[in-house]
Amino acid sequence: MQSGEINADVTFGERRAHVRAMGGAVKLKARRDAGVMNARERIDALCDAGSFTEIGEFAHSVRLEDAARTPADGIVTGFGKVEGRVVAVASFDLTVLGASSAQNNIRKLGFLKESASRAGAPCAFLIESAGARMPDIQGAAGMGRIGLLNSNNRDRDTPWVSAVLGPCYGMGTWYAVQSDFTSVRRDAAFSVSSPKVVSVALSQEVSPEELGGADVHAEITGFADHVGETDAECIAALRRFLSYLPSHAQEAPPLGREPVEAHDGARIAALIPQARSKVYDGRKLVELVADVGSVLPWRTRFGRTLETALARINGRSVGIVASNPMRKGGAIDGKSCDKMTEFIVLCDSFNIPMLLLADTPGFLVGLQAEHEAVAGKIMNNLRALHLASVPKIAVVVRKSYGQAYLNLGGAGADALAVMTTGEVGFVDPSVAVSVVHNRRPAPDDPAYAELMQDMVASNSPYALAGIFAAHSVIQPAETREWVANMLEVYARRPSAGVGRHRLATWPTSL
Amino acid sequence: MSAIDVKSEISGRVFEIVARPGDRLAEDDPVMILEAMKMEIAVGAPCNGVVKQILVGNEDSIAEGQVVAILEAV
């Protein structure tokens, strides 16, 4: 049954065996030899053992002459469970005509997504695809039918996760870039068009990796939230990400299953340098505030001056945004700003409270930043923070200057604390002295020293708390306790932790 | 063995060169410290490697993206 139509007298058992054989023994062996899972093994890796029920098992190409060589029409779909919770799964089968997109598999995906929305279940996409299938999607009739299916809408009513596990062009890429969490295997690549199409259309000779390799998406586009070495590692990352999220937008996230263990608060005090000129690794602060072992970094290699991570505090999911002074001194550049905005959209859509840890000299300005429209990014970010209805808890760790102070919780946080190490002002005190008093640093100038002293004093935590712009001044060692208390105080009890989701329809990437 | 460029991700002034040719560094170990944004910010090794060459000197002004050292990946 490798080509042509399927005869009416083929039995159920033969039909099922044919579908389970996917693109045939030769192609499956080649994958096994290359250490790559096939589409059904990937489903087994994602789902709890024995929990998967296939939907559309006997669907095939809309062209009956291709029915026999298109088992499941190249995309295996159905429902399984991840840690006991129902998840809709689509696994692209590259052994069947390159898992190319065609009418019936697009209909299967559309049905799966709609069913998942009704069921209140996340969607997981295990992707590799050669792109559109010819001749199925050819000419006005081919494109017209795709338009009638209108299948690329998303309202963030349930979480979406993707693993890109091979070459991927066209439709598969749309799923990768729309997902809340996308893991990319290091040797995989995804882009709108393949190198072949790019070569014909633009006379550009490029490799798949140059167009859309894991490094490109981790560092340049930001589409890769995680990069893994193997299928198993990428799929395990999807399982872990889902553990922090509710099944759908109308419920609160689940509690963690691990026993809660906290780091010693004194380690936070030891991490933060006294000297204003010294830096530290913001990732370590995130680790120390969260429950031990609970941090899942999100999009680590893009916009590194802000760290974003899902974590738990006292077993409850929290989305953490933290300055990383090790990167550009913690100055927020355009990429970091966009990353934070997308992270706010994620947290707000799925009722995950947010913690903002600020240690920043401000937004990175200058020619390049202005030409890249940083002003618009800053206002988008502030607007997202304002529209988000999840609890927003903010801590000024050390410096927080200018507009960046407002964007990191100075404006609109439910609770704002300044550490005793904190300082808030319009700009760095030395810059302020230079600008306001027209004086440059000079070791033997007592007037400069006095002006600096005054300027530093005016930036003190108590100046902020004194006008009740900050709600608390805290010692670094008590940060976790204060944050945990505020997360409990500001839990949205009247709605059982469910927010208003005003960001749910925001663009999927900025 | 491949030569890897160590680039500064921010413009600033060289405050202190920490690593010397021949030093074996782990990823993110500081190669040098820049003074930028009123802070001392490390330029870290992009991967594990041995320092082959330092291309700048103390007090030099560095542009964003400038190659400041060469590592040999190990």
Coordinates of C-alpha atoms in Angstrom, one line a residue:
Chain A
M1 CA 0.0 0.0 0.0
Q2 CA 2.7 2.5 -0.9
S3 CA 0.9 4.3 -3.6
G4 CA -2.5 4.8 -5.2
E5 CA -5.9 4.5 -3.6
I6 CA -6.7 2.3 -0.6
N7 CA -8.9 -0.7 -1.6
A8 CA -12.3 -1.0 0.2
D9 CA -11.5 -4.5 1.3
V10 CA -8.5 -3.7 3.4
T11 CA -9.2 -4.6 7.0
F12 CA -9.1 -2.4 10.1
G13 CA -5.9 -4.1 11.3
E14 CA -4.2 -3.7 8.0
R15 CA -5.2 -0.1 7.8
R16 CA -4.0 0.7 11.4
A17 CA -0.7 -1.1 10.7
H18 CA -0.3 0.9 7.5
V19 CA -0.8 4.2 9.4
R20 CA 1.5 3.2 12.2
A21 CA 4.2 2.3 9.6
M22 CA 4.3 6.0 8.7
G23 CA 6.6 6.7 5.7
G24 CA 8.0 3.2 5.6
A25 CA 10.7 1.1 7.2
V26 CA 13.6 2.6 5.2
K27 CA 12.9 6.2 6.2
L28 CA 12.2 5.2 9.8
K29 CA 15.5 3.3 10.0
A30 CA 17.4 6.3 8.6
R31 CA 16.0 8.4 11.4
R32 CA 16.8 5.8 14.0
D33 CA 20.4 5.6 12.7
A34 CA 20.7 9.3 12.9
G35 CA 19.5 9.3 16.6
V36 CA 16.3 11.2 15.7
M37 CA 12.9 10.1 17.1
N38 CA 10.0 9.6 14.7
A39 CA 6.7 11.5 15.0
R40 CA 5.0 8.8 17.1
E41 CA 8.0 8.3 19.4
R42 CA 8.0 12.1 20.0
I43 CA 4.3 11.8 21.1
D44 CA 5.3 9.0 23.5
A45 CA 8.1 11.2 24.9
L46 CA 5.7 14.1 25.5
C47 CA 2.7 12.3 26.9
D48 CA 2.2 10.2 30.1
A49 CA 2.5 6.5 29.2
G50 CA -0.6 5.1 27.5
S51 CA -2.5 8.4 27.6
F52 CA -2.6 9.3 23.9
T53 CA -5.8 8.9 21.8
E54 CA -5.3 9.6 18.1
I55 CA -7.7 11.8 16.2
G56 CA -7.8 11.6 12.4
E57 CA -5.7 8.4 12.3
F58 CA -7.3 7.4 9.0
A59 CA -7.2 10.8 7.3
H60 CA -5.0 11.0 4.2
S61 CA -4.4 13.3 1.2
V62 CA -7.4 14.9 -0.3
R63 CA -6.0 13.5 -3.6
L64 CA -7.2 9.9 -3.6
E65 CA -4.4 8.8 -5.9
D66 CA -2.1 9.8 -3.0
A67 CA -4.2 8.2 -0.2
A68 CA -1.9 5.2 0.4
R69 CA 1.3 7.1 0.6
T70 CA -0.1 9.8 3.0
P71 CA -0.9 8.0 6.3
A72 CA -2.5 10.4 8.8
D73 CA -1.8 13.0 6.0
G74 CA 1.6 13.5 7.4
I75 CA 0.6 15.0 10.7
V76 CA -0.3 12.8 13.7
T77 CA -2.9 14.5 15.9
G78 CA -4.8 13.6 19.1
F79 CA -5.1 14.1 22.8
G80 CA -2.8 12.9 25.5
K81 CA -1.9 13.8 29.1
V82 CA 1.1 15.6 30.5
E83 CA 1.5 15.1 34.3
G84 CA -2.1 14.0 34.4
R85 CA -3.5 17.0 32.5
V86 CA -5.0 16.8 29.0
V87 CA -3.0 18.3 26.2
A88 CA -3.7 18.4 22.4
V89 CA -0.8 17.2 20.4
A90 CA 0.2 17.5 16.7
S91 CA 3.4 15.7 15.6
F92 CA 4.6 16.4 12.1
D93 CA 5.8 13.3 10.3
L94 CA 8.7 14.1 7.9
T95 CA 8.7 10.6 6.5
V96 CA 5.3 11.2 4.9
L97 CA 5.8 13.6 2.0
G98 CA 8.0 15.8 4.2
A99 CA 5.1 16.5 6.6
S100 CA 4.1 19.1 3.9
S101 CA 1.0 21.2 4.6
A102 CA -2.0 20.1 2.7
Q103 CA -5.8 20.5 2.9
N104 CA -6.6 17.6 5.2
N105 CA -3.8 18.0 7.6
I106 CA -4.6 21.7 7.9
R107 CA -8.2 20.7 8.7
K108 CA -6.9 18.2 11.3
L109 CA -4.8 21.0 12.9
G110 CA -7.8 23.4 12.8
F111 CA -10.0 20.8 14.4
L112 CA -7.4 20.0 17.1
K113 CA -7.0 23.7 18.0
E114 CA -10.7 24.3 18.2
S115 CA -11.2 21.2 20.2
A116 CA -8.4 22.2 22.6
S117 CA -10.1 25.6 23.1
R118 CA -13.4 24.0 23.9
A119 CA -11.8 21.4 26.1
G120 CA -9.6 24.0 27.9
A121 CA -6.4 22.1 27.0
P122 CA -2.9 23.4 25.9
C123 CA -1.7 22.6 22.4
A124 CA 1.7 21.1 21.8
F125 CA 3.3 21.1 18.3
L126 CA 6.2 18.8 17.5
I127 CA 7.3 20.3 14.3
E128 CA 9.3 19.7 11.1
S129 CA 8.0 20.3 7.7
A130 CA 9.1 20.8 4.1
G131 CA 6.5 23.5 3.7
A132 CA 3.5 23.6 1.4
R133 CA 2.6 20.4 -0.5
M134 CA 2.4 20.6 -4.3
P135 CA 0.2 20.0 -6.2
D136 CA -2.3 20.1 -3.4
I137 CA -1.8 23.7 -2.6
Q138 CA -1.4 25.0 -6.1
G139 CA -3.2 27.6 -8.2
A140 CA -6.2 29.7 -7.2
A141 CA -8.2 26.7 -6.1
G142 CA -5.4 25.4 -3.9
M143 CA -4.8 28.7 -2.2
G144 CA -8.5 29.5 -2.1
R145 CA -9.3 26.4 -0.2
I146 CA -6.6 27.2 2.4
G147 CA -8.1 30.7 2.8
L148 CA -11.5 29.1 3.4
L149 CA -10.0 27.1 6.2
N150 CA -8.8 30.3 7.9
S151 CA -6.9 28.3 10.4
N152 CA -4.2 30.6 11.8
N153 CA -6.1 32.5 14.5
R154 CA -5.2 32.4 18.1
D155 CA -6.7 34.2 21.2
R156 CA -4.4 32.7 23.9
D157 CA -7.3 30.9 25.5
T158 CA -5.0 28.0 26.1
P159 CA -1.2 27.7 26.2
W160 CA 0.7 26.7 23.1
V161 CA 4.1 25.1 23.1
S162 CA 6.3 24.0 20.2
A163 CA 9.4 22.0 19.7
V164 CA 11.2 22.5 16.3
L165 CA 12.9 19.2 15.7
G166 CA 14.2 19.4 12.1
P167 CA 14.0 21.5 9.0
C168 CA 10.8 23.6 9.0
Y169 CA 9.3 26.0 6.5
G170 CA 5.9 27.5 5.9
M171 CA 3.1 26.4 8.2
G172 CA 5.3 24.8 10.8
T173 CA 7.1 28.1 11.3
W174 CA 3.8 29.9 12.0
Y175 CA 3.2 27.5 14.9
A176 CA 6.8 28.0 16.2
V177 CA 6.5 31.8 16.3
Q178 CA 3.0 31.9 17.8
S179 CA 3.8 29.6 20.7
D180 CA 4.2 30.7 24.3
F181 CA 7.3 28.5 24.6
T182 CA 9.4 27.3 21.7
S183 CA 12.2 24.8 22.1
V184 CA 14.6 24.3 19.1
R185 CA 16.9 21.4 18.6
R186 CA 20.4 22.7 18.1
D187 CA 20.7 21.3 14.5
A188 CA 17.1 22.2 13.5
A189 CA 16.1 25.3 11.5
F190 CA 12.9 27.2 10.7
S191 CA 12.1 30.0 8.4
V192 CA 9.3 31.3 6.2
S193 CA 10.9 30.0 3.1
S194 CA 13.5 27.4 2.4
P195 CA 17.0 28.2 1.1
K196 CA 15.9 26.9 -2.3
V197 CA 13.0 29.4 -2.6
V198 CA 15.3 32.2 -1.3
S199 CA 17.9 31.3 -3.9
V200 CA 15.3 31.4 -6.8
A201 CA 13.4 34.5 -5.6
L202 CA 16.4 36.6 -4.4
S203 CA 19.5 35.0 -5.8
Q204 CA 20.8 34.7 -2.2
E205 CA 22.7 31.6 -1.5
V206 CA 22.2 30.8 2.2
S207 CA 22.2 27.7 4.4
P208 CA 19.2 26.7 6.5
E209 CA 21.2 27.6 9.7
E210 CA 21.9 31.1 8.4
L211 CA 18.3 31.6 7.6
G212 CA 16.8 30.3 10.8
G213 CA 19.1 28.1 12.8
A214 CA 18.9 27.7 16.6
D215 CA 21.5 30.4 17.2
V216 CA 19.7 32.8 14.9
H217 CA 16.4 32.3 16.8
A218 CA 18.0 32.3 20.2
E219 CA 20.0 35.5 19.7
I220 CA 18.6 37.5 16.8
T221 CA 14.9 36.9 16.4
G222 CA 14.1 35.7 19.9
F223 CA 11.8 33.0 18.6
A224 CA 13.7 30.3 20.4
D225 CA 12.9 30.4 24.2
H226 CA 15.1 27.3 24.7
V227 CA 17.7 25.3 22.7
G228 CA 18.2 21.6 23.3
E229 CA 20.6 19.1 22.0
T230 CA 18.2 16.2 21.4
D231 CA 14.5 15.5 20.7
A232 CA 14.2 14.2 24.2
E233 CA 15.7 17.3 25.8
C234 CA 13.4 19.7 23.8
I235 CA 10.3 17.7 24.5
A236 CA 11.2 17.5 28.3
A237 CA 11.5 21.3 28.2
L238 CA 7.9 21.5 26.9
R239 CA 6.6 19.3 29.7
R240 CA 8.5 21.4 32.3
F241 CA 7.1 24.7 30.8
L242 CA 3.6 23.4 30.9
S243 CA 3.9 22.5 34.6
Y244 CA 4.0 26.2 35.5
L245 CA 0.8 27.1 33.5
P246 CA -2.9 26.5 33.9
S247 CA -4.6 24.3 31.3
H248 CA -6.5 27.3 30.1
A249 CA -6.9 31.0 30.8
Q250 CA -9.9 30.7 33.0
E251 CA -8.1 28.9 35.9
A252 CA -5.1 29.7 38.1
P253 CA -1.8 27.9 37.6
P254 CA -1.3 24.6 39.4
L255 CA 0.8 24.4 42.6
G256 CA 4.2 22.9 42.2
R257 CA 4.6 19.2 43.1
E258 CA 8.0 19.4 44.8
P259 CA 8.4 20.2 48.5
V260 CA 9.2 23.9 49.0
E261 CA 12.7 24.8 50.0
A262 CA 14.1 28.3 50.3
H263 CA 17.6 29.6 49.9
D264 CA 19.2 31.4 52.9
G265 CA 18.3 35.1 52.6
A266 CA 21.8 36.0 53.7
R267 CA 23.1 34.8 50.3
I268 CA 21.1 37.6 48.6
A269 CA 22.8 40.2 50.9
A270 CA 26.2 38.6 50.0
L271 CA 25.5 38.7 46.3
I272 CA 24.7 42.4 46.0
P273 CA 27.9 44.4 46.0
Q274 CA 28.0 47.5 48.2
A275 CA 30.0 49.5 45.6
R276 CA 27.7 51.2 43.1
S277 CA 30.3 50.5 40.3
K278 CA 30.4 46.7 40.8
V279 CA 28.1 44.3 38.9
Y280 CA 26.7 40.8 39.8
D281 CA 24.9 38.1 37.9
G282 CA 21.1 38.8 37.9
R283 CA 20.4 35.2 37.2
K284 CA 21.8 34.3 40.7
L285 CA 19.4 36.8 42.3
V286 CA 16.5 35.1 40.5
E287 CA 17.7 31.7 41.8
L288 CA 18.0 32.9 45.4
V289 CA 14.6 34.5 45.5
A290 CA 12.7 31.5 44.1
D291 CA 12.1 28.1 45.6
V292 CA 15.2 25.9 45.3
G293 CA 15.4 24.3 41.8
S294 CA 12.2 25.9 40.5
V295 CA 13.6 28.4 38.0
L296 CA 13.0 27.8 34.2
P297 CA 14.8 30.5 32.3
W298 CA 12.8 31.9 29.3
R299 CA 14.5 33.1 26.2
T300 CA 18.0 33.3 27.8
R301 CA 20.2 34.4 24.9
F302 CA 18.0 37.3 23.6
G303 CA 17.8 40.7 25.3
R304 CA 20.2 39.5 28.0
T305 CA 20.1 42.8 30.0
L306 CA 16.8 41.6 31.5
E307 CA 16.4 38.0 32.6
T308 CA 13.0 36.4 32.3
A309 CA 12.1 33.2 34.0
L310 CA 9.2 31.1 35.3
A311 CA 9.7 30.0 38.8
R312 CA 7.9 29.2 42.0
I313 CA 7.7 31.0 45.3
N314 CA 6.2 28.9 48.1
G315 CA 5.1 26.5 45.4
R316 CA 3.1 29.1 43.4
S317 CA 4.0 30.0 39.8
V318 CA 5.5 33.4 39.3
G319 CA 7.0 35.2 36.3
I320 CA 10.2 36.9 37.2
V321 CA 11.8 39.8 35.3
A322 CA 15.2 40.8 36.7
S323 CA 17.9 43.3 35.5
N324 CA 21.2 41.6 34.8
P325 CA 23.9 44.2 35.6
M326 CA 26.5 41.8 34.1
R327 CA 25.1 42.6 30.7
K328 CA 25.5 46.2 29.6
G329 CA 25.4 47.2 33.2
G330 CA 21.7 46.2 33.2
A331 CA 20.8 49.0 30.8
I332 CA 17.6 48.0 29.0
D333 CA 18.1 47.8 25.2
G334 CA 15.4 47.4 22.6
K335 CA 15.6 43.6 22.6
S336 CA 15.3 43.3 26.3
C337 CA 12.4 45.7 26.3
D338 CA 10.5 43.6 23.7
K339 CA 11.3 40.4 25.5
M340 CA 9.9 41.8 28.7
T341 CA 6.7 42.9 26.9
E342 CA 6.2 39.5 25.4
F343 CA 6.8 38.0 28.9
I344 CA 4.1 40.3 30.4
V345 CA 1.7 39.1 27.7
L346 CA 2.4 35.5 28.6
C347 CA 2.0 36.0 32.3
D348 CA -1.1 38.1 32.0
S349 CA -2.8 35.7 29.6
F350 CA -2.3 32.7 31.9
N351 CA -2.8 34.3 35.3
I352 CA 0.9 34.1 36.4
P353 CA 1.8 36.8 39.0
M354 CA 4.9 38.8 38.2
L355 CA 7.9 39.8 40.2
L356 CA 10.1 42.7 38.9
L357 CA 13.7 43.0 40.2
A358 CA 15.2 46.3 39.1
D359 CA 18.9 47.2 39.0
T360 CA 19.3 49.4 36.0
P361 CA 21.0 52.6 35.0
G362 CA 18.1 53.2 32.5
F363 CA 17.2 52.4 28.9
L364 CA 20.1 52.2 26.6
V365 CA 20.0 55.3 24.4
G366 CA 22.1 56.5 21.5
L367 CA 21.9 56.5 17.7
Q368 CA 21.3 52.9 17.2
A369 CA 18.6 52.6 19.9
E370 CA 16.7 55.6 18.6
H371 CA 16.9 54.4 15.0
E372 CA 15.5 51.1 16.1
A373 CA 12.4 52.8 17.5
V374 CA 13.3 52.3 21.2
A375 CA 10.8 55.0 22.2
G376 CA 7.9 53.0 20.9
K377 CA 9.2 49.8 22.5
I378 CA 9.4 51.6 25.9
M379 CA 5.8 52.8 25.7
N380 CA 4.5 49.4 24.5
N381 CA 6.2 47.9 27.5
L382 CA 4.8 50.4 29.9
R383 CA 1.3 50.0 28.4
A384 CA 1.6 46.2 28.6
L385 CA 2.5 46.5 32.3
H386 CA -0.4 48.8 32.9
L387 CA -2.9 46.5 31.1
A388 CA -1.7 43.4 32.8
S389 CA -4.2 42.5 35.6
V390 CA -2.1 39.8 37.4
P391 CA -0.4 40.8 40.7
K392 CA 2.7 42.8 40.0
I393 CA 5.3 42.9 42.9
A394 CA 8.4 45.0 42.4
V395 CA 11.7 45.4 44.2
V396 CA 14.3 48.0 43.5
V397 CA 17.5 46.1 44.2
R398 CA 20.1 48.9 43.7
K399 CA 19.8 51.7 41.1
S400 CA 16.7 52.3 39.1
Y401 CA 16.8 55.5 37.1
G402 CA 14.5 57.5 34.9
Q403 CA 11.9 56.0 32.7
A404 CA 13.2 52.5 33.4
Y405 CA 12.2 52.9 37.1
L406 CA 8.6 53.4 35.9
N407 CA 8.8 50.4 33.5
L408 CA 10.1 48.1 36.2
G409 CA 7.2 48.6 38.6
G410 CA 7.7 52.2 39.8
A411 CA 4.4 52.9 38.1
G412 CA 1.5 50.7 38.8
A413 CA 2.9 47.8 40.8
D414 CA 0.6 46.3 43.5
A415 CA 3.5 46.4 45.9
L416 CA 6.8 48.2 45.6
A417 CA 9.7 47.8 47.9
V418 CA 13.2 49.4 47.8
M419 CA 16.1 47.4 49.3
T420 CA 18.3 49.4 51.7
T421 CA 20.9 49.1 48.9
G422 CA 18.4 50.8 46.5
E423 CA 18.5 54.3 44.9
V424 CA 16.0 56.0 42.6
G425 CA 16.4 59.1 40.6
F426 CA 16.3 60.6 37.2
V427 CA 19.9 59.7 36.2
D428 CA 23.1 58.4 37.9
P429 CA 24.1 61.0 40.7
S430 CA 27.4 61.7 39.0
V431 CA 25.7 62.5 35.7
A432 CA 23.2 64.6 37.6
V433 CA 25.9 66.7 39.2
S434 CA 27.6 67.2 35.9
V435 CA 24.4 68.3 34.2
V436 CA 22.8 70.3 36.9
H437 CA 25.9 71.9 38.4
N438 CA 28.2 71.7 35.4
R439 CA 31.0 70.1 37.5
R440 CA 33.2 67.2 36.5
P441 CA 34.6 64.6 39.0
A442 CA 37.8 65.9 40.6
P443 CA 39.4 64.1 43.6
D444 CA 40.5 67.4 45.3
D445 CA 37.2 69.3 44.8
P446 CA 35.3 69.4 48.1
A447 CA 32.4 71.2 46.5
Y448 CA 32.0 68.3 44.0
A449 CA 32.1 65.8 46.8
E450 CA 29.4 67.7 48.7
L451 CA 27.2 68.0 45.6
M452 CA 27.6 64.2 45.0
Q453 CA 26.7 63.5 48.7
D454 CA 23.5 65.6 48.4
M455 CA 22.6 64.0 45.1
V456 CA 23.1 60.4 46.5
A457 CA 21.0 61.3 49.6
S458 CA 18.1 62.6 47.4
N459 CA 18.0 59.2 45.7
S460 CA 17.7 57.2 49.0
P461 CA 15.1 54.5 49.6
Y462 CA 13.7 56.6 52.5
A463 CA 13.2 59.6 50.2
L464 CA 11.0 57.3 48.0
A465 CA 9.2 55.7 51.0
G466 CA 8.9 59.1 52.6
I467 CA 6.4 60.3 50.0
F468 CA 4.8 56.8 50.0
A469 CA 5.9 56.1 46.4
A470 CA 7.4 52.9 47.7
H471 CA 5.4 50.8 50.2
S472 CA 8.3 49.3 52.0
V473 CA 12.0 49.5 52.6
I474 CA 13.5 46.0 53.0
Q475 CA 16.9 44.5 53.8
P476 CA 18.2 42.3 51.0
A477 CA 18.1 39.2 53.2
E478 CA 14.4 39.5 53.8
T479 CA 13.5 39.9 50.0
R480 CA 12.0 36.4 49.5
E481 CA 9.9 36.7 52.6
W482 CA 8.5 40.1 51.6
V483 CA 7.8 38.9 48.1
A484 CA 6.1 35.8 49.2
N485 CA 3.9 37.8 51.6
M486 CA 2.9 40.3 48.9
L487 CA 2.1 37.5 46.4
E488 CA -0.2 36.1 49.0
V489 CA -1.7 39.4 49.9
Y490 CA -2.4 40.4 46.3
A491 CA -3.7 37.1 45.0
R492 CA -6.8 37.8 43.0
R493 CA -9.2 36.0 45.4
P494 CA -12.5 37.5 44.0
S495 CA -11.8 35.9 40.6
A496 CA -9.9 32.8 42.0
G497 CA -6.7 34.1 40.5
V498 CA -8.1 34.6 37.0
G499 CA -7.2 38.0 35.4
R500 CA -8.9 40.1 32.7
H501 CA -6.5 39.1 29.9
R502 CA -6.5 42.4 28.1
L503 CA -3.2 41.4 26.5
A504 CA -4.4 38.1 25.2
T505 CA -4.9 39.5 21.6
W506 CA -1.5 41.3 21.5
P507 CA 0.8 40.5 18.6
T508 CA 2.7 37.2 19.0
S509 CA 6.1 38.9 18.5
L510 CA 7.2 42.5 18.5
Chain B
M1 CA 41.0 24.3 17.2
S2 CA 39.1 27.4 16.1
A3 CA 39.7 31.0 16.8
I4 CA 36.8 32.8 18.5
D5 CA 36.4 36.5 18.6
V6 CA 35.7 38.0 22.0
K7 CA 33.4 41.0 21.4
S8 CA 32.3 43.8 23.8
E9 CA 28.5 44.1 23.9
I10 CA 28.7 47.7 25.1
S11 CA 30.8 50.7 24.4
G12 CA 33.1 51.9 27.2
R13 CA 36.7 52.3 28.3
V14 CA 39.1 49.5 29.3
F15 CA 39.5 49.6 33.0
E16 CA 41.5 46.5 33.6
I17 CA 42.7 43.6 31.5
V18 CA 42.3 40.5 33.6
A19 CA 43.3 37.6 31.3
R20 CA 46.7 37.1 29.7
P21 CA 47.7 35.1 26.6
G22 CA 47.9 31.4 27.4
D23 CA 45.2 31.6 30.2
R24 CA 42.6 28.9 30.1
L25 CA 39.1 30.4 30.6
A26 CA 35.7 28.9 31.1
E27 CA 32.6 30.4 29.4
D28 CA 31.7 33.8 30.9
D29 CA 35.1 34.1 32.8
P30 CA 36.2 37.8 32.5
V31 CA 38.7 38.6 29.9
M32 CA 38.8 42.3 30.8
I33 CA 36.8 44.9 32.7
L34 CA 35.3 47.9 31.0
E35 CA 34.0 51.1 32.6
A36 CA 30.7 51.8 31.0
M37 CA 27.4 53.2 32.2
K38 CA 29.3 54.3 35.4
M39 CA 30.0 50.7 36.2
E40 CA 32.7 48.1 35.8
I41 CA 31.4 45.6 33.4
A42 CA 33.2 42.4 32.5
V43 CA 33.8 41.3 28.9
G44 CA 33.4 37.5 29.3
A45 CA 34.7 34.6 27.3
P46 CA 32.0 33.5 24.8
C47 CA 33.0 29.8 25.3
N48 CA 35.7 27.7 27.0
G49 CA 39.0 28.5 25.5
V50 CA 42.6 29.6 25.8
V51 CA 43.5 33.3 25.4
K52 CA 45.4 33.7 22.2
Q53 CA 45.7 37.5 21.9
I54 CA 44.5 40.6 23.6
L55 CA 43.8 43.3 21.1
V56 CA 43.3 46.4 23.2
G57 CA 45.2 48.2 26.0
N58 CA 44.2 49.9 29.3
E59 CA 42.2 53.1 28.9
D60 CA 41.4 52.3 25.2
S61 CA 37.9 53.4 24.1
I62 CA 35.9 50.4 22.9
A63 CA 32.9 50.4 20.5
E64 CA 29.9 48.1 20.9
G65 CA 30.7 44.9 19.0
Q66 CA 34.4 45.5 18.8
V67 CA 36.7 42.5 18.9
V68 CA 38.9 42.9 22.0
A69 CA 40.6 39.5 22.2
I70 CA 40.9 36.2 20.4
L71 CA 40.3 32.8 22.1
E72 CA 41.2 29.4 20.9
A73 CA 38.2 27.2 21.6
V74 CA 38.9 24.0 23.5

